[in-house]
CSV table of C-alpha atoms and ligand atoms in Angstrom, one decimal:
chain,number,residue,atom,x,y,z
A,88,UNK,CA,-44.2,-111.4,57.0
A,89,UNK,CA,-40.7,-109.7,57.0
A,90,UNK,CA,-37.9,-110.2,59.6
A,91,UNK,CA,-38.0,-108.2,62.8
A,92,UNK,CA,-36.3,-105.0,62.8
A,93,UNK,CA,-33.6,-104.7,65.2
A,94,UNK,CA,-33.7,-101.2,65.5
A,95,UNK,CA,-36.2,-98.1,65.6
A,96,UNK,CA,-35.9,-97.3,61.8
A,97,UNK,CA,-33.8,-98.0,58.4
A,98,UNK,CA,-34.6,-95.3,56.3
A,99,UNK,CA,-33.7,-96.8,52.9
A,100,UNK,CA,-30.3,-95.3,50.9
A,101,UNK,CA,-31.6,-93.8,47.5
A,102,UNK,CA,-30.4,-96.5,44.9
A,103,UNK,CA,-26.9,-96.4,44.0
A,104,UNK,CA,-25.8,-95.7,47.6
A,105,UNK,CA,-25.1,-99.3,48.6
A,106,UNK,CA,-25.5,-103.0,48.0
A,107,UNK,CA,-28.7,-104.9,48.2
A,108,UNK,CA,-29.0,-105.8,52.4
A,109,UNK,CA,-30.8,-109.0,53.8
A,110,UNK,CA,-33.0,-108.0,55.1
A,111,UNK,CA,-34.5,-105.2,53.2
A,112,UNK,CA,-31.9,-102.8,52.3
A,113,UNK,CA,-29.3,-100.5,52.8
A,114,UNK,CA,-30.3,-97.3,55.8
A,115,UNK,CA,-29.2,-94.1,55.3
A,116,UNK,CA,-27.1,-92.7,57.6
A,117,UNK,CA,-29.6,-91.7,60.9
A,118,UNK,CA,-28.0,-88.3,61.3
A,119,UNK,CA,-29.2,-87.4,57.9
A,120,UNK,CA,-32.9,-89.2,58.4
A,121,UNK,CA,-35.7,-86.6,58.3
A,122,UNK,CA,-39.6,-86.0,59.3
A,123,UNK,CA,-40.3,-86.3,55.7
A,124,UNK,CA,-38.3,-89.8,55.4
A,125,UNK,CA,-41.8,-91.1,57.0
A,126,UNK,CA,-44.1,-89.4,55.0
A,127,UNK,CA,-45.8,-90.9,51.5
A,128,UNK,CA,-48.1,-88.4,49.6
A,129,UNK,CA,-48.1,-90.1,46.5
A,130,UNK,CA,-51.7,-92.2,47.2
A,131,UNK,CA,-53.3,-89.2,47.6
A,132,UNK,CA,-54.0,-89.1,44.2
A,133,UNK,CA,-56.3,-91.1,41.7
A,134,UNK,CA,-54.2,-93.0,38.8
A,135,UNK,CA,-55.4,-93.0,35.5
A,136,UNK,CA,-57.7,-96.3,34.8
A,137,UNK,CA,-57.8,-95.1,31.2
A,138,UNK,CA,-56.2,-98.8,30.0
A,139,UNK,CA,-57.2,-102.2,28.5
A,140,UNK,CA,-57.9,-103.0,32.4
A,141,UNK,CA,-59.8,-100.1,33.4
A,142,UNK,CA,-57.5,-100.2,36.7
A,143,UNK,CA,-54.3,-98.8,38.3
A,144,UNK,CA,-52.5,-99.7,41.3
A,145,UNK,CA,-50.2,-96.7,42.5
A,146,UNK,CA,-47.3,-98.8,44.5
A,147,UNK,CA,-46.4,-98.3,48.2
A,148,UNK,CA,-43.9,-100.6,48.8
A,149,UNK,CA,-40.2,-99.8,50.0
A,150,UNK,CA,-38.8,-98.8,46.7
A,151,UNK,CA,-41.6,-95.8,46.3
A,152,UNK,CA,-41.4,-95.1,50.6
A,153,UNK,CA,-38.3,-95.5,52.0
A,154,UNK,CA,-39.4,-95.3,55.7
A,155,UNK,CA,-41.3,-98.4,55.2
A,156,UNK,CA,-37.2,-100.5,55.2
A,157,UNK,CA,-37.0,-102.9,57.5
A,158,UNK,CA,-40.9,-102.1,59.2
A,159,UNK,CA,-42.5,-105.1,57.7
A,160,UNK,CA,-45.6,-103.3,55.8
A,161,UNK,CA,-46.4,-101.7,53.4
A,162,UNK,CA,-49.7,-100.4,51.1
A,163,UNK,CA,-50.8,-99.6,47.6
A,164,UNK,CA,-53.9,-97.6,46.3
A,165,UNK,CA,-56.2,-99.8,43.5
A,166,UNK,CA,-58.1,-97.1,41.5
A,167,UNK,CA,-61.2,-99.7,39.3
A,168,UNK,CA,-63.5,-97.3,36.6
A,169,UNK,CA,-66.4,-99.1,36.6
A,170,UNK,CA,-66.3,-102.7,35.0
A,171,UNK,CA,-62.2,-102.5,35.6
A,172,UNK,CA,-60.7,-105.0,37.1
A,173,UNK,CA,-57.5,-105.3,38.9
A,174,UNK,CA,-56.2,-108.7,37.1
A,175,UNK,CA,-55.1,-112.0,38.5
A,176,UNK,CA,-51.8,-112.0,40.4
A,177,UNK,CA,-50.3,-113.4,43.8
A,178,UNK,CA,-47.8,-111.6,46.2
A,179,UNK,CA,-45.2,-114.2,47.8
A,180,UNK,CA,-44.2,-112.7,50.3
A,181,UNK,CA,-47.7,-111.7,51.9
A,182,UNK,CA,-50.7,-111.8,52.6
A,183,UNK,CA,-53.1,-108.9,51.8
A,184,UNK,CA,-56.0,-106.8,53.2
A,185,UNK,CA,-58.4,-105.2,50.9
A,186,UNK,CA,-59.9,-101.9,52.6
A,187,UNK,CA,-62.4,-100.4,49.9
A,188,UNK,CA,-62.7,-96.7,50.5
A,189,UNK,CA,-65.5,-96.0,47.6
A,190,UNK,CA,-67.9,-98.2,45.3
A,191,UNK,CA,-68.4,-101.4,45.2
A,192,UNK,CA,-65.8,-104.7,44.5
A,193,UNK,CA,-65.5,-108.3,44.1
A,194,UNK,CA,-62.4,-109.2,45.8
A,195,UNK,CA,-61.5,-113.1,45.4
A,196,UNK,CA,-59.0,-115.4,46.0
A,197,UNK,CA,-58.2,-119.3,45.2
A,198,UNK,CA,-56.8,-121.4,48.2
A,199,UNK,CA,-54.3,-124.4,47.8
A,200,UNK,CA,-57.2,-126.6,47.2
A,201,UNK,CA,-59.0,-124.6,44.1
A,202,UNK,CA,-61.4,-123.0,46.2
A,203,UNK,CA,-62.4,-119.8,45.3
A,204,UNK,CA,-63.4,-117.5,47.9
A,205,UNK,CA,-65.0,-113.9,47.3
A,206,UNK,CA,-67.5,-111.5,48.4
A,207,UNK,CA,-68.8,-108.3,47.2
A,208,UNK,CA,-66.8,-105.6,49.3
A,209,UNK,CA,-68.4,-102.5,50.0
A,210,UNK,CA,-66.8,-98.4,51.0
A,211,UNK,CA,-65.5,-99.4,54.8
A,212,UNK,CA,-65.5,-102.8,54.5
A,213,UNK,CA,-62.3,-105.6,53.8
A,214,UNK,CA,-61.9,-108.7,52.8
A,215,UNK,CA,-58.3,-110.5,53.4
A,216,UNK,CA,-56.1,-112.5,51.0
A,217,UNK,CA,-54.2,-115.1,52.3
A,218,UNK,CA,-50.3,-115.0,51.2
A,219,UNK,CA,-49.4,-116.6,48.2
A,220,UNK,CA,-53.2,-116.7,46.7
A,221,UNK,CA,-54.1,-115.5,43.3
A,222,UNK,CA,-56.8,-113.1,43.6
A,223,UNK,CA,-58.2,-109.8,41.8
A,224,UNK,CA,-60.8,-106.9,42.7
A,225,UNK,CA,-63.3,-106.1,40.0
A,226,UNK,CA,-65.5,-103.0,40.1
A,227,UNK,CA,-68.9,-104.6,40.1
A,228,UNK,CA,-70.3,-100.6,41.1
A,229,UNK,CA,-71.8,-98.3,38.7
A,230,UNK,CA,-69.2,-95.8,39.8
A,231,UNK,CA,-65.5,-95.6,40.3
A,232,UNK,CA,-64.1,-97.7,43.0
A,233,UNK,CA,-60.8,-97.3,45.1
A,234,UNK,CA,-59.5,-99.6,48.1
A,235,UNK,CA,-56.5,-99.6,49.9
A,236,UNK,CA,-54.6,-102.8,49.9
A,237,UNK,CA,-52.0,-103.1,52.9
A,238,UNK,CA,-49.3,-105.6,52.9
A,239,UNK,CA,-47.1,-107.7,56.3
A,240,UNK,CA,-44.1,-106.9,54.0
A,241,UNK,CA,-42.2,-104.0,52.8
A,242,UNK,CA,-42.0,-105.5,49.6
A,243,UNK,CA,-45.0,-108.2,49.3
A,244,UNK,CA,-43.5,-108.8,45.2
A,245,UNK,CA,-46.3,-109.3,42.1
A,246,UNK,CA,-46.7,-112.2,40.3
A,247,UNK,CA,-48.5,-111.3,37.2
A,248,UNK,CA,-50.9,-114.6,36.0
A,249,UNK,CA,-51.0,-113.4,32.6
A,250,UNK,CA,-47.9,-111.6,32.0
A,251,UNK,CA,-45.8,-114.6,33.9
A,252,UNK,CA,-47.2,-117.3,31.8
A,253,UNK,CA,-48.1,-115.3,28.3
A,254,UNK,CA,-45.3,-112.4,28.1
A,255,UNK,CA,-42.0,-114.2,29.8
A,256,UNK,CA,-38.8,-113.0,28.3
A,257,UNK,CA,-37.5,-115.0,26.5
A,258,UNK,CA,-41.1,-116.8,26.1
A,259,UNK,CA,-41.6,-120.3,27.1
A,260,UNK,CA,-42.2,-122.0,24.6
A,261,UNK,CA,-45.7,-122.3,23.0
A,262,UNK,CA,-45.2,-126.3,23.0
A,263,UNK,CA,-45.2,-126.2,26.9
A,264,UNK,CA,-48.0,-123.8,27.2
A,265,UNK,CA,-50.5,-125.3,24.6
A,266,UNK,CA,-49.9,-128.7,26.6
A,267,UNK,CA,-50.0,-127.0,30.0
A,268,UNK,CA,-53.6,-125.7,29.0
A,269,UNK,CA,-54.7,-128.3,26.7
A,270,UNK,CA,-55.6,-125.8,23.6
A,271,UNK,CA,-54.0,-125.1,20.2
A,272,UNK,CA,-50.6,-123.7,20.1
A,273,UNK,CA,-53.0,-121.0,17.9
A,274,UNK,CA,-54.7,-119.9,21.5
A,275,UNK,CA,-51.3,-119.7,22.6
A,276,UNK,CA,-50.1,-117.1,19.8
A,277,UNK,CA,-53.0,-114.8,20.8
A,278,UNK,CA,-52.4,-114.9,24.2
A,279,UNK,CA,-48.5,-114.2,24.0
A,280,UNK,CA,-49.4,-111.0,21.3
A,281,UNK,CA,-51.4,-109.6,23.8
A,282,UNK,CA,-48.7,-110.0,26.7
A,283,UNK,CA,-45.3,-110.2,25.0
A,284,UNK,CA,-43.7,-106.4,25.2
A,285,UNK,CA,-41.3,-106.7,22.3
B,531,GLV,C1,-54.2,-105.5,45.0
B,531,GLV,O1,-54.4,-106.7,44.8
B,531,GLV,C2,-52.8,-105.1,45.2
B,531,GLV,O2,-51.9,-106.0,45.1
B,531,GLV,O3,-52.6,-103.9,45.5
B,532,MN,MN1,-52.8,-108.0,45.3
């Protein structure tokens, strides 16, 4: 998890108003801190899932909710439509609780070892990932699902399995991956068109 705070809060400075802090960053001045400085609406609403991954994650880390800076949590809102899934990734800096609110997901998670880890998580229920662990939800529900993912960091960071590996800018070079993975540099070009932006 994050540092300790040393103080009751450190309402974050919009951007622009300071230099990055350790830890966490720049408060706003506490005179001009306000009820609504600890108040987050945004997850409130379903995101569209209407994408290649039939998912949507609405972030509630430090840079969307200010009042989280320097309290050492944080949450985000995973809308699945049915069959969506929310894809491989790992935070680094923490480790994660799954609280599904509606439907039905698999949540999983692969340890050190290569173990995988997962169960069928149903509304009220959670399942926990351990920091650092690539994991995913899938909606294995004939309905919509949504959960609520809470973090022990303000900022817990994504790494994104496919996009890290397949659309890195500049690329790594299709040599290095085809070897990584043992395919044809071929694979590798069909892979990076899907996750290459440019
Ligand atoms: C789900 O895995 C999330 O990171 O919100
Ligand atoms: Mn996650």
């Amino acid at each position: 998890g994050d540092p300790e705070p040393v103080q009751d809060f450190c309402v974050a400075a919009p951007r622009g108003d300071g230099e990055a802090a350790f830890p966490g960053l720049p408060c706003k001045p506490a005179s001009t801190v306000v009820s609504d400085d600890f108040f987050f609406a945004a997850h409130a609403r379903a995101a569209s899932t209407d994408n290649p991954m039939g998912s949507a994650v609405t972030p509630g880390n430090v840079e969307a909710f200010p009042g989280l800076n320097t309290l050492g949590l944080s949450l985000n809102r995973v809308d699945l439509a049915p069959g969506g899934v929310n894809p491989l990734h790992s935070h680094p800096r923490s480790a994660e609780l799954v609280h599904v609110e509606d439907g039905e997901m698999l949540v999983g998670f692969v340890s050190t070892e290569g173990k995988f880890y997962s169960k069928v998580v149903r509304a009220g229920e959670s399942f926990v990932i351990p920091r650092g662990m690539m994991h995913f939800q899938y909606n294995v529900g004939a309905g919509a699902a949504r959960a609520m993912t809470v973090f022990n960091s303000q900022l817990p960071g994504v790494v994104l399995a496919a996009q890290s590996l397949f659309g890195a800018e500049p690329e790594i070079p299709d040599a290095v991956l085809a070897k990584s993975f043992e395919v044809d540099a071929e694979i590798i070009k069909l892979l990076k068109s899907k996750f290459r932006k440019g």
